[in-house]
Tab-separated table of C-alpha atoms in Angstrom:
chain	number	residue	atom	x	y	z
A	1	MET	CA	0.225	-0.254	-0.367
A	2	THR	CA	1.134	3.307	-1.090
A	3	ASP	CA	0.222	7.190	1.173
A	4	ARG	CA	0.493	8.617	-2.783
A	5	ALA	CA	-3.221	10.227	-1.905
A	6	LEU	CA	-1.008	11.662	1.623
A	7	ARG	CA	1.515	13.346	-0.610
A	8	LEU	CA	-0.744	14.698	-3.148
A	9	LEU	CA	-2.923	16.270	-0.734
A	10	ARG	CA	0.113	18.420	1.245
A	11	GLN	CA	0.608	18.907	-2.594
A	12	ASP	CA	-2.045	20.341	-3.966
A	13	PRO	CA	-3.462	23.455	-1.689
A	14	ARG	CA	-7.192	22.752	-3.480
A	15	LEU	CA	-7.263	18.629	-2.556
A	16	ALA	CA	-6.396	19.555	0.632
A	17	GLU	CA	-8.997	22.458	1.313
A	18	LEU	CA	-11.785	19.487	-0.118
A	19	ALA	CA	-10.289	16.483	1.882
A	20	ALA	CA	-10.267	18.569	5.059
A	21	PHE	CA	-14.131	20.108	3.900
A	22	PRO	CA	-16.437	17.841	3.671
A	23	PHE	CA	-14.539	15.158	4.285
A	24	ASN	CA	-13.124	16.346	8.143
A	25	PHE	CA	-9.068	15.207	6.860
A	26	ASP	CA	-7.705	18.102	8.057
A	27	LEU	CA	-3.783	18.022	7.550
A	28	ALA	CA	-3.464	21.700	8.905
A	29	ARG	CA	-4.356	19.981	12.152
A	30	ALA	CA	-1.821	18.062	12.319
A	31	ALA	CA	-0.031	20.165	14.832
A	32	HIS	CA	-2.321	19.942	17.295
A	33	GLY	CA	-1.870	16.631	18.012
A	34	HIS	CA	-4.558	14.485	19.908
A	35	VAL	CA	-6.659	16.062	22.533
A	36	GLU	CA	-4.135	14.095	25.417
A	37	GLU	CA	-1.434	12.425	25.151
A	38	VAL	CA	-1.361	8.355	23.906
A	39	ARG	CA	0.666	5.568	23.036
A	40	LEU	CA	-0.122	2.275	22.159
A	41	ALA	CA	-0.016	-1.068	24.232
A	42	SER	CA	2.474	-1.852	21.855
A	43	GLY	CA	4.725	0.553	22.141
A	44	GLY	CA	5.156	0.601	18.514
A	45	PRO	CA	4.818	5.135	16.515
A	46	LEU	CA	2.333	7.216	15.775
A	47	GLU	CA	2.057	9.697	12.929
A	48	VAL	CA	-0.013	12.421	13.391
A	49	VAL	CA	-0.765	12.588	10.252
A	50	ALA	CA	-4.826	15.130	10.330
A	51	GLY	CA	-7.702	16.257	12.977
A	52	ASP	CA	-11.383	16.011	12.230
A	53	ASP	CA	-13.585	19.173	14.477
A	54	THR	CA	-14.579	16.734	16.532
A	55	GLY	CA	-10.979	17.034	18.160
A	56	GLY	CA	-10.353	13.475	16.347
A	57	THR	CA	-6.807	12.755	15.504
A	58	TYR	CA	-6.293	10.423	12.507
A	59	PHE	CA	-2.179	8.760	13.183
A	60	VAL	CA	-0.227	6.445	10.552
A	61	CYS	CA	1.174	3.462	12.761
A	62	ALA	CA	4.323	1.879	11.879
A	63	ASP	CA	3.323	-0.864	9.280
A	64	GLY	CA	1.291	2.779	7.433
A	65	SER	CA	-2.179	1.323	9.356
A	66	VAL	CA	-3.883	4.265	10.645
A	67	LEU	CA	-5.627	4.679	12.883
A	68	TYR	CA	-8.167	7.345	14.193
A	69	ALA	CA	-8.683	8.115	17.751
A	70	ASP	CA	-11.347	10.272	18.517
A	71	SER	CA	-12.017	12.711	21.861
A	72	GLU	CA	-13.911	10.352	22.887
A	73	GLY	CA	-11.712	7.919	24.725
A	74	GLY	CA	-12.900	5.672	21.151
A	75	ALA	CA	-9.545	4.140	18.342
A	76	GLY	CA	-9.746	1.969	15.640
A	77	VAL	CA	-7.919	1.628	12.378
A	78	LEU	CA	-9.623	2.403	8.815
A	79	GLY	CA	-6.968	1.228	6.394
A	80	SER	CA	-3.328	-0.405	6.069
A	81	SER	CA	-2.874	2.569	4.565
A	82	VAL	CA	-3.074	6.172	4.167
A	83	ASP	CA	-5.029	5.970	1.494
A	84	VAL	CA	-7.208	2.955	2.091
A	85	ALA	CA	-8.031	5.446	4.604
A	86	LEU	CA	-8.798	8.086	2.700
A	87	ASP	CA	-11.082	5.905	-0.030
A	88	LEU	CA	-12.932	5.221	2.259
A	89	LEU	CA	-13.408	8.510	4.422
A	90	THR	CA	-14.345	10.184	0.133
A	91	GLY	CA	-16.283	8.022	-0.284
A	92	LEU	CA	-18.555	7.276	3.133
A	93	PRO	CA	-18.247	10.795	4.259
A	94	GLY	CA	-20.853	9.795	6.940
A	95	TRP	CA	-18.742	6.255	8.461
A	96	HIS	CA	-19.462	7.620	11.666
A	97	ASP	CA	-22.754	6.835	11.810
A	98	CYS	CA	-21.638	3.078	10.156
A	99	THR	CA	-19.259	1.139	12.231
A	100	GLY	CA	-22.154	-0.750	13.815
A	101	LEU	CA	-22.862	-2.273	9.581
A	102	SER	CA	-21.276	-4.767	9.358
A	103	PRO	CA	-22.223	-7.208	5.358
A	104	GLN	CA	-24.344	-9.527	7.127
A	105	ASP	CA	-26.178	-6.978	7.915
A	106	GLY	CA	-27.266	-6.869	3.585
A	107	GLU	CA	-26.956	-4.160	1.083
A	108	GLU	CA	-30.747	-3.222	2.099
A	109	ARG	CA	-29.782	-2.247	5.594
A	110	ILE	CA	-26.655	-0.615	5.013
A	111	LEU	CA	-28.062	1.358	1.536
A	112	ALA	CA	-30.826	2.216	3.012
A	113	CYS	CA	-28.895	3.275	6.548
A	114	VAL	CA	-26.367	4.963	3.843
A	115	ALA	CA	-28.619	6.561	2.455
A	116	GLU	CA	-30.195	7.842	5.801
A	117	THR	CA	-26.923	9.296	6.988
A	118	GLU	CA	-25.880	10.565	3.274
A	119	GLU	CA	-29.158	13.099	3.528
A	120	GLU	CA	-28.928	14.304	6.516
A	121	ILE	CA	-25.391	16.045	5.787
A	122	ARG	CA	-26.416	17.278	2.587
A	123	GLU	CA	-29.512	19.307	4.254
A	124	CYS	CA	-26.131	20.874	5.936
A	125	HIS	CA	-23.351	21.282	2.446
A	126	GLY	CA	-22.727	19.192	0.270
A	127	ILE	CA	-20.782	16.056	-0.640
A	128	ASP	CA	-21.627	15.120	-3.836
A	129	GLU	CA	-19.881	16.976	-5.872
A	130	GLU	CA	-16.815	17.384	-3.558
A	131	ARG	CA	-16.734	13.615	-3.648
A	132	ALA	CA	-16.664	12.973	-7.309
A	133	GLU	CA	-14.140	15.888	-7.726
A	134	LEU	CA	-11.847	14.663	-5.197
A	135	ARG	CA	-11.651	11.079	-5.671
A	136	ALA	CA	-11.269	11.586	-9.141
A	137	ALA	CA	-7.600	14.115	-8.882
A	138	LEU	CA	-6.774	10.602	-5.808
A	139	GLY	CA	-7.463	8.100	-8.698
A	140	PHE	CA	-10.675	6.492	-6.288
A	141	PRO	CA	-12.559	3.700	-7.973
A	142	GLU	CA	-16.003	3.705	-7.662
A	143	ARG	CA	-17.781	1.820	-5.456
A	144	SER	CA	-20.770	0.851	-4.256
A	145	PRO	CA	-22.445	1.690	-0.058
A	146	VAL	CA	-22.024	-1.794	0.219
A	147	GLU	CA	-18.109	-1.942	-0.349
A	148	LEU	CA	-16.966	1.092	1.718
A	149	VAL	CA	-19.160	-0.843	4.287
A	150	GLY	CA	-17.426	-3.794	3.975
A	151	MET	CA	-13.993	-1.977	4.042
A	152	LEU	CA	-14.356	-0.285	7.010
A	153	HIS	CA	-16.372	-2.848	8.812
A	154	ALA	CA	-12.511	-5.314	7.837
A	155	ALA	CA	-10.011	-1.831	8.994
A	156	LEU	CA	-12.052	-2.229	12.176
A	157	SER	CA	-11.812	-5.338	12.954
A	158	ARG	CA	-7.752	-4.981	12.973
A	159	THR	CA	-7.202	-3.103	15.742
A	160	GLU	CA	-7.644	-5.762	18.330
A	161	PRO	CA	-4.817	-7.025	19.085
A	162	ASP	CA	-1.590	-4.563	18.105
A	163	PHE	CA	-3.708	-1.200	17.234
A	164	VAL	CA	-4.638	-0.426	21.107
A	165	LEU	CA	-4.710	3.577	21.815
A	166	LEU	CA	-4.288	4.732	25.081
A	167	ASN	CA	-3.765	7.364	27.649
A	168	ALA	CA	-0.548	8.022	28.020
A	169	GLU	CA	-0.812	9.483	31.851
A	170	GLU	CA	-3.275	6.869	32.946
A	171	GLY	CA	-1.914	3.500	31.063
A	172	CYS	CA	-5.739	2.218	30.439
A	173	ALA	CA	-6.978	1.748	26.681
A	174	TYR	CA	-9.379	3.673	24.338
A	175	GLU	CA	-12.220	1.601	23.626
A	176	LEU	CA	-13.681	0.278	20.292
A	177	ILE	CA	-14.803	1.903	17.351
A	178	GLY	CA	-16.724	-0.716	15.968
A	179	PRO	CA	-16.860	-3.923	16.115
A	180	PRO	CA	-16.687	-5.718	19.747
A	181	ALA	CA	-13.407	-8.605	18.924
A	182	PRO	CA	-13.855	-12.025	19.307
A	183	ALA	CA	-14.147	-13.448	22.809
A	184	LEU	CA	-10.298	-14.473	23.992
A	185	TRP	CA	-11.134	-18.238	23.692
A	186	VAL	CA	-11.468	-17.670	20.096
A	187	PRO	CA	-8.215	-16.912	18.746
A	188	VAL	CA	-6.376	-19.369	22.041
A	189	LEU	CA	-8.286	-22.610	21.493
A	190	ALA	CA	-8.256	-21.919	17.784
A	191	ALA	CA	-5.047	-24.454	17.841
A	192	GLY	CA	-5.706	-26.665	20.302
A	193	ARG	CA	-9.634	-27.321	18.581
A	194	ALA	CA	-7.026	-28.162	15.222
A	195	ASP	CA	-5.038	-30.893	17.619
A	196	LEU	CA	-7.868	-31.917	18.270
A	197	GLY	CA	-9.106	-33.180	15.140
A	198	LEU	CA	-5.800	-34.437	14.905
A	199	LEU	CA	-6.519	-37.119	17.212
A	200	ARG	CA	-9.503	-37.985	16.722
A	201	ALA	CA	-9.037	-38.463	13.553
A	202	GLY	CA	-6.257	-41.543	14.725
A	203	ASP	CA	-2.745	-40.515	12.653
A	204	ARG	CA	-0.329	-41.803	16.078
A	205	THR	CA	2.119	-39.342	14.769
A	206	ALA	CA	-0.085	-36.921	15.305
A	207	TRP	CA	-1.196	-38.072	18.832
A	208	ASP	CA	2.711	-38.303	19.732
A	209	GLU	CA	3.527	-35.197	18.074
A	210	VAL	CA	0.464	-32.934	20.195
A	211	ALA	CA	1.739	-35.019	23.549
A	212	GLU	CA	5.202	-34.284	23.492
A	213	ASP	CA	4.477	-30.861	23.035
A	214	PRO	CA	3.786	-28.989	26.406
A	215	VAL	CA	1.902	-26.452	25.515
A	216	ARG	CA	-0.331	-27.855	22.105
A	217	ARG	CA	-1.248	-30.754	24.854
A	218	ARG	CA	-2.340	-27.973	27.349
A	219	LEU	CA	-4.571	-26.589	24.846
A	220	ALA	CA	-6.163	-29.597	23.225
A	221	LEU	CA	-7.331	-30.687	26.724
A	222	ARG	CA	-8.586	-26.775	26.583
A	223	ALA	CA	-10.564	-27.839	24.326
A	224	ALA	CA	-11.785	-31.154	24.579
A	225	GLN	CA	-13.048	-29.596	28.387
A	226	PHE	CA	-14.803	-27.249	26.275
A	227	ASP	CA	-15.979	-30.758	22.974
A	228	ARG	CA	-16.358	-33.359	24.471
A	229	ALA	CA	-17.421	-37.336	22.724
A	230	ASP	CA	-17.500	-40.188	23.603
A	231	GLY	CA	-14.675	-41.703	21.290
A	232	ASP	CA	-12.542	-39.149	22.934
A	233	GLY	CA	-10.608	-42.010	25.920
A	234	GLY	CA	-7.987	-43.272	23.779
A	235	LEU	CA	-6.743	-39.943	23.772
A	236	LEU	CA	-7.345	-38.142	26.885
A	237	ARG	CA	-6.040	-40.853	28.891
A	238	HIS	CA	-2.919	-40.961	26.418
A	239	LEU	CA	-2.318	-36.367	27.069
A	240	LEU	CA	-2.976	-37.900	30.504
A	241	ARG	CA	0.257	-39.686	31.220
A	242	HIS	CA	1.929	-36.614	29.389
A	243	GLU	CA	1.336	-34.176	31.144
A	244	ALA	CA	1.916	-35.583	34.069
A	245	ARG	CA	5.796	-34.754	33.452
A	246	SER	CA	4.576	-31.845	34.384
A	247	SER	CA	4.311	-32.351	37.784
A	248	MET	CA	0.852	-30.829	38.586
A	249	THR	CA	-1.008	-28.195	36.011
A	250	ASP	CA	-4.323	-27.649	36.020
A	251	GLU	CA	-4.576	-29.034	33.137
A	252	LEU	CA	-3.667	-31.944	34.433
A	253	ARG	CA	-6.290	-32.186	37.313
A	254	LEU	CA	-8.097	-31.625	33.930
A	255	ALA	CA	-7.026	-34.465	32.003
A	256	ALA	CA	-7.928	-36.697	35.273
A	257	VAL	CA	-11.351	-34.904	35.421
A	258	LEU	CA	-12.481	-35.537	31.867
A	259	VAL	CA	-11.095	-39.024	32.044
A	260	GLY	CA	-12.739	-39.116	35.055
A	261	LEU	CA	-15.555	-38.278	34.000
A	262	ARG	CA	-16.469	-41.815	31.444
A	263	GLY	CA	-16.318	-43.822	35.084
A	264	ASP	CA	-14.048	-46.798	33.571
A	265	THR	CA	-12.607	-47.869	36.836
A	266	ASP	CA	-9.976	-49.656	34.715
A	267	ASP	CA	-9.020	-46.060	34.264
A	268	LEU	CA	-8.574	-46.051	38.216
A	269	PRO	CA	-4.692	-47.550	38.644
A	270	LEU	CA	-4.076	-44.929	35.893
A	271	LEU	CA	-5.244	-42.117	37.929
A	272	HIS	CA	-4.033	-43.962	40.723
A	273	GLU	CA	0.018	-43.214	38.576
A	274	VAL	CA	-0.132	-40.304	37.755
A	275	ARG	CA	-1.384	-38.660	41.973
A	276	GLU	CA	1.554	-40.469	42.602
A	277	THR	CA	4.182	-38.442	39.740
A	278	ASP	CA	5.120	-36.758	43.212
A	279	PHE	CA	4.657	-34.435	46.316
A	280	ASP	CA	2.595	-31.534	43.709
A	281	THR	CA	-0.055	-34.617	42.001
A	282	ALA	CA	-0.835	-36.113	44.950
A	283	CYS	CA	-2.256	-32.689	46.966
A	284	GLY	CA	-3.635	-31.322	43.137
A	285	LEU	CA	-5.239	-34.494	43.417
A	286	GLY	CA	-6.295	-35.796	46.253
A	287	GLY	CA	-9.995	-37.136	47.152
A	288	MET	CA	-9.656	-39.519	44.325
A	289	PRO	CA	-11.905	-42.489	44.725
A	290	GLU	CA	-9.222	-46.022	45.775
A	291	PRO	CA	-8.313	-48.573	43.698
A	292	ASP	CA	-11.000	-50.816	43.726
A	293	ALA	CA	-14.022	-48.283	43.904
A	294	ALA	CA	-16.734	-48.635	41.500
A	295	ALA	CA	-17.569	-46.576	38.482
A	296	ASP	CA	-20.031	-44.196	40.696
A	297	GLU	CA	-17.557	-42.938	43.168
A	298	LEU	CA	-15.162	-42.177	40.383
A	299	ARG	CA	-17.347	-40.659	38.205
A	300	GLN	CA	-19.106	-38.015	41.101
A	301	TRP	CA	-15.802	-37.210	42.311
A	302	ALA	CA	-14.380	-35.970	38.817
A	303	ARG	CA	-18.065	-34.533	38.973
A	304	GLU	CA	-18.033	-32.005	41.717
A	305	LEU	CA	-13.872	-31.213	40.345
A	306	ASP	CA	-15.707	-29.636	36.767
A	307	ASP	CA	-17.752	-28.334	37.935
A	308	ALA	CA	-16.108	-26.551	40.591
A	309	MET	CA	-13.264	-26.158	38.932
A	310	PHE	CA	-14.106	-26.127	35.370
A	311	GLY	CA	-17.335	-27.118	32.776
A	312	THR	CA	-18.079	-27.254	29.393
A	313	ASP	CA	-18.580	-22.994	28.534
A	314	PRO	CA	-15.246	-20.994	27.708
A	315	ALA	CA	-16.918	-17.693	28.280
A	316	ASP	CA	-17.055	-19.243	32.393
A	317	GLU	CA	-12.606	-19.172	32.627
A	318	PRO	CA	-11.103	-16.851	34.558
A	319	VAL	CA	-9.162	-14.596	31.849
A	320	SER	CA	-6.467	-15.957	33.199
A	321	THR	CA	-6.263	-18.866	31.703
A	322	TRP	CA	-6.828	-17.911	27.882
A	323	THR	CA	-3.835	-14.934	28.980
A	324	ASP	CA	-1.543	-17.805	30.213
A	325	LEU	CA	-2.423	-19.936	26.898
A	326	ALA	CA	-1.905	-16.232	24.229
A	327	ARG	CA	1.409	-16.134	26.068
A	328	GLU	CA	2.446	-19.758	25.753
A	329	GLN	CA	1.962	-19.256	22.202
A	330	GLY	CA	3.276	-15.884	21.700
A	331	MET	CA	0.117	-14.747	21.255
A	332	THR	CA	2.167	-11.667	23.155
A	333	GLU	CA	0.294	-8.677	22.151
A	334	LEU	CA	-2.985	-10.606	22.400
A	335	ALA	CA	-2.785	-11.358	26.139
A	336	ARG	CA	-1.587	-7.912	26.628
A	337	VAL	CA	-4.579	-6.269	25.878
A	338	ALA	CA	-7.303	-8.765	28.139
A	339	LEU	CA	-4.534	-7.974	31.017
A	340	ILE	CA	-4.809	-4.288	29.699
A	341	ARG	CA	-8.660	-4.362	29.798
A	342	GLU	CA	-9.207	-6.122	32.585
A	343	LEU	CA	-7.014	-3.822	34.495
A	344	ASP	CA	-8.799	-1.251	33.442
A	345	GLU	CA	-12.104	-2.490	34.670
A	346	ILE	CA	-11.166	-2.830	37.792
A	347	VAL	CA	-10.170	0.909	38.227
A	348	THR	CA	-13.798	2.016	37.264
A	349	ASP	CA	-14.810	-0.320	38.781
A	350	GLN	CA	-13.220	-1.971	42.572
A	351	SER	CA	-16.435	-2.861	43.482
A	352	ARG	CA	-15.680	-5.997	41.095
A	353	LEU	CA	-12.480	-7.070	44.035
A	354	ARG	CA	-15.975	-7.609	46.354
A	355	ARG	CA	-16.210	-10.713	48.155
A	356	PRO	CA	-18.966	-12.366	47.708
A	357	ASP	CA	-19.219	-14.124	51.291
A	358	ALA	CA	-17.646	-10.948	52.396
A	359	PRO	CA	-19.844	-7.731	50.905
A	360	ARG	CA	-17.724	-5.412	52.586
A	361	GLY	CA	-14.009	-6.893	52.143
A	362	LEU	CA	-11.922	-6.788	49.071
A	363	ALA	CA	-9.813	-9.406	47.292
A	364	THR	CA	-7.013	-8.071	46.133
A	365	ALA	CA	-5.668	-10.552	44.488
A	366	PRO	CA	-6.513	-10.124	41.029
A	367	LEU	CA	-4.640	-6.573	41.248
A	368	ARG	CA	-0.917	-8.769	42.486
A	369	ALA	CA	-1.940	-11.783	39.827
A	370	LEU	CA	-1.901	-8.469	37.219
A	371	ALA	CA	0.654	-6.930	38.280
A	372	ARG	CA	3.002	-10.019	38.366
A	373	ASP	CA	1.259	-11.027	34.258
A	374	PHE	CA	2.087	-7.886	33.476
A	375	GLU	CA	6.330	-8.028	34.578
A	376	GLU	CA	6.183	-11.304	32.889
A	377	LEU	CA	5.958	-9.062	29.472
A	378	GLY	CA	7.676	-6.704	30.613
A	379	ASP	CA	4.918	-4.202	30.628
A	380	HIS	CA	6.827	-1.916	33.986
A	381	THR	CA	3.815	0.670	33.273
A	382	GLN	CA	1.259	-1.764	33.229
A	383	ALA	CA	2.188	-4.062	36.218
A	384	LEU	CA	2.684	-1.174	38.506
A	385	ARG	CA	-0.840	0.155	37.951
A	386	ALA	CA	-2.160	-2.721	39.040
A	387	GLN	CA	0.050	-2.814	42.349
A	388	ARG	CA	-0.246	1.154	42.829
A	389	LEU	CA	-4.076	0.203	43.572
A	390	TYR	CA	-2.831	-3.506	45.442
A	391	ALA	CA	-1.017	-1.790	48.108
A	392	ALA	CA	-3.508	1.055	48.388
A	393	LEU	CA	-5.953	-1.376	49.097
A	394	GLN	CA	-4.600	-3.521	51.815
A	395	GLU	CA	-5.103	-3.231	54.662
A	396	SER	CA	-2.706	-5.004	57.460
A	397	ALA	CA	0.022	-2.819	57.909
A	398	ARG	CA	2.780	-6.790	57.080
A	399	ASP	CA	0.335	-6.377	53.245
A	400	ARG	CA	0.749	-3.163	52.901
A	401	VAL	CA	4.601	-2.869	53.519
A	402	SER	CA	5.260	-6.121	50.896
A	403	ALA	CA	3.110	-4.178	49.070
A	404	ARG	CA	4.625	-1.198	48.975
A	405	LEU	CA	8.208	-3.646	48.661
A	406	ASP	CA	6.964	-5.063	45.617
A	407	GLN	CA	6.216	-1.313	44.141
A	408	THR	CA	9.142	-0.309	45.520
A	409	ARG	CA	11.231	-3.128	42.599
A	410	LEU	CA	8.796	-2.200	40.188
A	411	GLU	CA	9.422	1.017	39.833
A	412	ARG	CA	12.808	1.270	40.493
A	413	ALA	CA	13.343	-1.680	36.571
A	414	ALA	CA	11.345	1.267	35.183
A	415	GLY	CA	13.798	3.477	35.732
A	416	GLN	CA	10.669	5.763	38.009
A	417	LEU	CA	13.949	6.300	40.505
A	418	PRO	CA	12.290	8.977	42.536
A	419	GLN	CA	8.999	7.630	43.023
A	420	ALA	CA	10.769	4.469	44.444
A	421	LEU	CA	12.834	7.219	46.479
A	422	ARG	CA	8.982	7.786	47.312
A	423	THR	CA	7.805	4.336	48.416
A	424	SER	CA	10.468	3.230	49.694
A	425	ALA	CA	10.364	6.193	52.159
A	426	SER	CA	6.214	5.361	53.071
A	427	LEU	CA	7.499	1.416	53.924
A	428	ARG	CA	9.657	2.720	56.851
A	429	ASP	CA	7.085	4.719	58.148
A	430	THR	CA	4.567	2.477	57.813
A	431	LEU	CA	7.284	0.020	59.842
A	432	ALA	CA	7.477	2.641	61.895
A	433	ALA	CA	3.752	3.159	63.436
A	434	PRO	CA	2.276	0.173	61.860
A	435	GLY	CA	-0.725	0.584	64.003
A	436	ASP	CA	-0.923	-2.942	64.592
A	437	ASP	CA	0.623	-5.685	65.797
A	438	SER	CA	1.335	-7.657	62.562
A	439	LEU	CA	4.744	-6.568	61.582
A	440	ARG	CA	6.010	-7.798	65.147
A	441	HIS	CA	8.291	-10.111	63.570
A	442	TRP	CA	9.444	-8.227	61.213
A	443	GLN	CA	13.617	-8.047	61.584
A	444	GLY	CA	13.223	-11.424	61.913
A	445	VAL	CA	12.380	-13.220	58.673
A	446	ASN	CA	12.049	-13.133	55.722
A	447	LEU	CA	10.309	-10.154	55.504
A	448	GLY	CA	13.312	-8.134	56.618
A	449	ARG	CA	16.246	-9.021	54.790
A	450	PHE	CA	13.907	-8.465	51.228
A	451	ILE	CA	13.403	-4.325	52.969
A	452	ALA	CA	16.243	-4.408	53.129
A	453	GLU	CA	18.057	-5.509	49.649
A	454	GLU	CA	15.742	-3.254	47.839
A	455	HIS	CA	16.657	-0.339	49.931
A	456	PHE	CA	21.069	-1.474	48.908
A	457	ARG	CA	19.541	-2.419	45.380
A	458	LEU	CA	17.787	1.036	45.372
A	459	SER	CA	20.887	3.049	47.319
A	460	ARG	CA	23.284	1.460	44.598
A	461	ALA	CA	20.158	2.566	41.311
A	462	LEU	CA	20.386	6.172	42.759
A	463	ALA	CA	24.347	6.394	42.767
A	464	ASP	CA	24.851	4.548	39.000
A	465	ALA	CA	22.290	7.343	37.775
A	466	ASP	CA	24.622	9.877	39.186
A	467	HIS	CA	22.390	10.858	42.129
A	468	PRO	CA	24.659	10.884	44.943
A	469	GLU	CA	22.836	13.066	47.657
A	470	GLU	CA	20.150	10.950	47.236
A	471	ALA	CA	21.827	7.378	46.952
A	472	ARG	CA	23.774	8.040	50.626
A	473	ALA	CA	21.174	9.461	51.967
A	474	LEU	CA	18.976	5.638	50.776
A	475	LEU	CA	22.599	4.340	51.922
A	476	ALA	CA	21.621	5.203	55.639
A	477	ALA	CA	18.292	4.161	56.258
A	478	ALA	CA	19.355	0.991	54.165
A	479	ASP	CA	21.849	1.058	56.739
A	480	ALA	CA	19.272	1.124	60.037
A	481	ILE	CA	17.706	-1.497	58.411
A	482	LEU	CA	19.907	-3.826	58.138
A	483	GLY	CA	21.280	-3.183	62.249
A	484	GLU	CA	17.450	-4.356	63.706
A	485	LEU	CA	17.976	-6.801	61.459
A	486	SER	CA	18.714	-11.074	63.572
A	487	GLU	CA	21.852	-11.583	62.534
A	488	ASN	CA	20.608	-14.718	60.823
A	489	ALA	CA	18.820	-12.247	58.399
A	490	ALA	CA	21.218	-10.561	58.171
A	491	ASN	CA	23.931	-12.678	57.414
A	492	GLY	CA	21.689	-12.482	53.881
A	493	VAL	CA	22.415	-9.418	52.831
A	494	ARG	CA	26.263	-8.078	54.170
A	495	GLU	CA	27.768	-8.829	51.254
A	496	LEU	CA	25.175	-6.142	48.705
A	497	ALA	CA	25.480	-3.910	51.328
A	498	GLU	CA	29.322	-3.878	51.422
A	499	GLU	CA	29.515	-3.503	47.495
A	500	THR	CA	26.291	-0.704	47.690
A	501	ALA	CA	27.840	1.357	50.377
A	502	ALA	CA	31.318	0.887	48.012
A	503	ARG	CA	29.596	2.153	44.880
A	504	VAL	CA	27.967	4.684	46.689
A	505	GLY	CA	31.507	6.078	48.067
A	506	ALA	CA	32.807	6.288	44.679
A	507	VAL	CA	30.016	8.292	43.284
A	508	SER	CA	30.226	10.722	46.471
C-alpha cells in the first residue's frame, strides 16, 4: 500500500481544502496533536497526519495503518494505509454512523443506513460534487456503499490486538470503535481445536507430536474440555500420561477429570499412577477414589471437580486461563490487551473485587496477579498500575509493607527512581508506626531481609544514575534497617550492603 493520496493532499491546496471540508480530514490540524497524550499498547510509533473538527485525530502506525482516535476515548483502524483510509473517508463521508454495520447486515439495510446518513449531511452542506472531484483527483475507483461498509468493517476489526490505543498518563485503553473483538478464548483455542481434530482422526504420529509438545497438549485438553465426545477415552489417557511429566498443572487436573467422568474403573490404576507422580500431584489430585472404587464413585469425584473448576463454557473460565495460553503461544499482544482491559474494569469499578461472602471486604489477589502477569510481559507501566492500586487497598501493616516493597522494586526496574524513593519512604513510615501488630517480628523473617536488600539495590541504582546525595541518604536508611535485622537475616544481606557502600562511595 502507498501514501500517494497523502502526498497529493500535501502538494495541492485545493485537494487539501476538499479533504478538510466536507470530508473532515484536515492536514492543518496535525500540528495540534491529539486532545491528550496517547501511545500504542504495543509500544509502536505513532505519527499524527490529520485531525477533524470534533477533536478526533488520524495517526499513521509503523506498518502504515491509519488509526483514528476520537475525543471521547474511542479508537479504531480505518485502513492499511493513508490511501485506503482516504478511499473510505471520501467514499463514505458518514462513516461514523456506519461503524455498527457489517456485510452480514445485507445490502438493503446498508444502503438504507448510508442513504439516511448522507441525506442528513446534505441538509447542511454539499458532498456529491466535492466527492466526485476529490476521488477523481486522488485516483480512487467507484465503490458502492456496500463495498465501502465492508472495507470499514474489515479495517475496524483489525484494531485489536496490535493497534490498541492507551492514555499515556493513566495507561487505560481506548474503547473499540466498531465491532467488538472476538472473545479471547476464540483465537487462543483455535490451534487446540485443530489438534483435537487430528487426535480424533487417529493419526498416531499426530498423537505423539501433540502429546510431546506441552503447549499443544494443554490446548488440546482445553479444546476437549469444551467439546466432549464419547470416543475420546484413548486420546485423553494418552494426554494425561504425558501431562503428568509437567507435574501439577490445571490441565493435568482437567485431564484426570475428563478421564474420570467416563466412569471406567479400568482407568483408576492410571489415575493413581498419575496422582503419585510427585508430592504436588498427590496434593493436587487429592480425594481421588481408591483403586477398587465403583464407577459411580469415580464419576462423582470427577463431576465435583468439574463443577468446581472447569465446566463446558469457555466464557466461564477466568481470563488468566486464556492469557496464560496466549502467552505460551507467543500471542503477546493479545494477552497484553486482555490484561489491560481486565485492569481497566477493576480501576473503573472496584466493586468487582468485593468478596461474595463479605461484601465490605475486597479480594485484591486479582490485582497482584495482574501485576505479576504484566511484569512477566516486561510491561512495567501496566504492572505498576496494578501494583499501586493493590498497595493502596491493603489493610494490615504487613500487607501494606509487602505491597510497597514490590512497588519499590517495580519502580526501580522501570527507572522511576524518584517514585521508588517516595514509596520506600512510605514503607519505612509504616515500619516505624504500623498501627497493628502484624509487623511484630519483621526483623527476623524474610520480609526484613527483602526490605533491606531492596533499599541497598535502590541506593546503588541512584548512584549509577548519578544521584549521589539521594544514594547516600538511602544508604543510611538501608544500614539502619540492616541494623535491626536478626543475625541470620542480616547475614544474607551483608555482601550486598558492602558492594553498595563501595559503589555509593565511588560517586560521592
